C-alpha cells in the first residue's frame, strides 16, 4: 500500500491515516476518508500567520486561552476530519485524542 492515496475514490480509515501520518515526512490533512498533502505556504502567508499569532496571543495574555500554530493537528469531532489550521485558539484545558497527538476540542468561551 503506498504511503498516501491520491485517488479520492479510495476510502482510507481515520486509523490508517493516523498510522501513515506518523511515518510521513510532510503533513497531510484528512477529510471523510480522503487524504490530501498540504502545500507549502508563501512567505506572505507565513508573515500573516505569524502576525496573527503574535497579536491574538498578546490579546489572550492573562486569560484562560492560548494560541497554537499550524503544527498542531486538530481533530474535528463533528465530522471525520484531521486538519492543521494556521492558528487555533484553545480556551481552558486542551483535550487530546488517545495518542496525545491531535487536539480534539477547541472551546471558545468568552475569553476575550
mmCIF file of C-alpha atoms in Angstrom:
data_model
loop_
_atom_site.group_PDB
_atom_site.id
_atom_site.type_symbol
_atom_site.label_atom_id
_atom_site.label_comp_id
_atom_site.label_asym_id
_atom_site.label_seq_id
_atom_site.Cartn_x
_atom_site.Cartn_y
_atom_site.Cartn_z
ATOM 1 C CA UNK A 1 0.000 0.000 0.000
ATOM 2 C CA UNK A 2 1.533 3.384 -0.937
ATOM 3 C CA UNK A 3 2.124 5.799 1.908
ATOM 4 C CA UNK A 4 -0.728 8.045 0.780
ATOM 5 C CA UNK A 5 -3.525 7.522 -1.690
ATOM 6 C CA UNK A 6 -4.007 10.237 -4.308
ATOM 7 C CA UNK A 7 -7.167 8.734 -5.798
ATOM 8 C CA UNK A 8 -10.104 10.214 -3.820
ATOM 9 C CA UNK A 9 -12.274 7.198 -4.696
ATOM 10 C CA UNK A 10 -10.157 5.015 -2.366
ATOM 11 C CA UNK A 11 -11.523 5.395 1.152
ATOM 12 C CA UNK A 12 -8.903 5.495 3.921
ATOM 13 C CA UNK A 13 -9.955 4.978 7.544
ATOM 14 C CA UNK A 14 -9.022 7.553 10.169
ATOM 15 C CA UNK A 15 -6.901 4.903 11.909
ATOM 16 C CA UNK A 16 -4.927 4.214 8.703
ATOM 17 C CA UNK A 17 -4.483 7.954 8.139
ATOM 18 C CA UNK A 18 -3.058 8.425 11.648
ATOM 19 C CA UNK A 19 -0.713 5.463 11.185
ATOM 20 C CA UNK A 20 0.538 6.787 7.850
ATOM 21 C CA UNK A 21 0.846 10.353 9.144
ATOM 22 C CA UNK A 22 3.169 9.184 11.936
ATOM 23 C CA UNK A 23 5.574 7.900 9.280
ATOM 24 C CA UNK A 24 5.168 10.751 6.778
ATOM 25 C CA UNK A 25 7.856 13.329 6.070
ATOM 26 C CA UNK A 26 5.315 16.094 5.340
ATOM 27 C CA UNK A 27 1.880 16.958 6.710
ATOM 28 C CA UNK A 28 -1.400 15.691 5.260
ATOM 29 C CA UNK A 29 -4.989 16.559 6.066
ATOM 30 C CA UNK A 30 -7.807 14.026 6.247
ATOM 31 C CA UNK A 31 -11.470 14.599 5.431
ATOM 32 C CA UNK A 32 -14.092 11.832 5.300
ATOM 33 C CA UNK A 33 -11.726 9.150 4.032
ATOM 34 C CA UNK A 34 -9.682 11.299 1.668
ATOM 35 C CA UNK A 35 -6.074 12.299 2.376
ATOM 36 C CA UNK A 36 -4.564 15.419 0.835
ATOM 37 C CA UNK A 37 -0.943 16.556 1.044
ATOM 38 C CA UNK A 38 -0.546 20.073 2.369
ATOM 39 C CA UNK A 39 1.154 22.548 0.070
ATOM 40 C CA UNK A 40 3.927 24.770 1.319
ATOM 41 C CA UNK A 41 2.859 28.296 2.174
ATOM 42 C CA UNK A 42 4.176 31.502 0.654
ATOM 43 C CA UNK A 43 6.330 33.983 2.542
ATOM 44 C CA UNK A 44 3.410 36.439 2.676
ATOM 45 C CA UNK A 45 1.080 33.755 4.067
ATOM 46 C CA UNK A 46 3.592 32.836 6.771
ATOM 47 C CA UNK A 47 4.049 36.504 7.742
ATOM 48 C CA UNK A 48 0.285 36.947 8.075
ATOM 49 C CA UNK A 49 0.015 33.819 10.251
ATOM 50 C CA UNK A 50 2.908 34.942 12.449
ATOM 51 C CA UNK A 51 1.458 38.427 12.859
ATOM 52 C CA UNK A 52 -1.961 37.000 13.760
ATOM 53 C CA UNK A 53 -0.437 34.552 16.253
ATOM 54 C CA UNK A 54 1.517 37.328 17.963
ATOM 55 C CA UNK A 55 -1.427 39.751 18.021
ATOM 56 C CA UNK A 56 -4.024 37.237 19.180
ATOM 57 C CA UNK A 57 -1.554 35.729 21.664
ATOM 58 C CA UNK A 58 -0.991 39.150 23.214
ATOM 59 C CA UNK A 59 -4.768 39.682 23.494
ATOM 60 C CA UNK A 60 -5.063 36.343 25.313
ATOM 61 C CA UNK A 61 -2.310 37.068 27.836
ATOM 62 C CA UNK A 62 -3.655 36.637 31.368
ATOM 63 C CA UNK A 63 -6.746 34.784 30.180
ATOM 64 C CA UNK A 64 -7.531 31.071 30.186
ATOM 65 C CA UNK A 65 -6.843 30.805 26.435
ATOM 66 C CA UNK A 66 -3.755 30.363 24.293
ATOM 67 C CA UNK A 67 -2.866 30.466 20.611
ATOM 68 C CA UNK A 68 -1.343 27.405 18.915
ATOM 69 C CA UNK A 69 0.343 27.433 15.493
ATOM 70 C CA UNK A 70 -0.010 25.282 12.398
ATOM 71 C CA UNK A 71 1.986 22.277 13.632
ATOM 72 C CA UNK A 72 -0.842 21.306 15.996
ATOM 73 C CA UNK A 73 -3.173 18.797 14.339
ATOM 74 C CA UNK A 74 -6.848 19.336 15.152
ATOM 75 C CA UNK A 75 -9.454 16.569 15.026
ATOM 76 C CA UNK A 76 -12.888 17.839 14.008
ATOM 77 C CA UNK A 77 -15.376 15.799 16.017
ATOM 78 C CA UNK A 78 -18.478 16.922 14.115
ATOM 79 C CA UNK A 79 -17.095 15.225 11.008
ATOM 80 C CA UNK A 80 -14.407 12.753 10.146
ATOM 81 C CA UNK A 81 -11.524 15.181 9.695
ATOM 82 C CA UNK A 82 -7.988 15.978 10.840
ATOM 83 C CA UNK A 83 -6.597 19.375 9.849
ATOM 84 C CA UNK A 84 -3.647 21.658 10.566
ATOM 85 C CA UNK A 85 -5.176 25.149 10.935
ATOM 86 C CA UNK A 86 -2.881 28.143 10.577
ATOM 87 C CA UNK A 87 -3.947 29.267 14.046
ATOM 88 C CA UNK A 88 -6.043 27.639 16.761
ATOM 89 C CA UNK A 89 -7.223 29.305 19.956
ATOM 90 C CA UNK A 90 -7.591 26.904 22.866
ATOM 91 C CA UNK A 91 -9.560 28.011 25.914
ATOM 92 C CA UNK A 92 -9.449 26.020 29.107
ATOM 93 C CA UNK A 93 -7.732 22.659 29.395
ATOM 94 C CA UNK A 94 -6.946 21.213 25.943
ATOM 95 C CA UNK A 95 -8.261 17.733 25.214
ATOM 96 C CA UNK A 96 -6.278 15.307 23.072
ATOM 97 C CA UNK A 97 -7.065 12.024 21.367
ATOM 98 C CA UNK A 98 -5.723 8.787 22.827
ATOM 99 C CA UNK A 99 -2.377 9.200 21.030
ATOM 100 C CA UNK A 100 -1.952 12.656 22.620
ATOM 101 C CA UNK A 101 -1.094 13.936 19.150
ATOM 102 C CA UNK A 102 -4.328 15.572 17.982
ATOM 103 C CA UNK A 103 -6.163 18.303 19.803
ATOM 104 C CA UNK A 104 -9.792 17.207 19.782
ATOM 105 C CA UNK A 105 -11.659 20.016 21.417
ATOM 106 C CA UNK A 106 -11.349 23.730 20.999
ATOM 107 C CA UNK A 107 -13.834 25.533 23.173
ATOM 108 C CA UNK A 108 -14.493 29.159 22.512
ATOM 109 C CA UNK A 109 -15.971 30.612 25.705
ATOM 110 C CA UNK A 110 -15.810 34.357 26.087
ATOM 111 C CA UNK A 111 -12.145 34.565 26.936
ATOM 112 C CA UNK A 112 -11.515 37.795 25.076
#
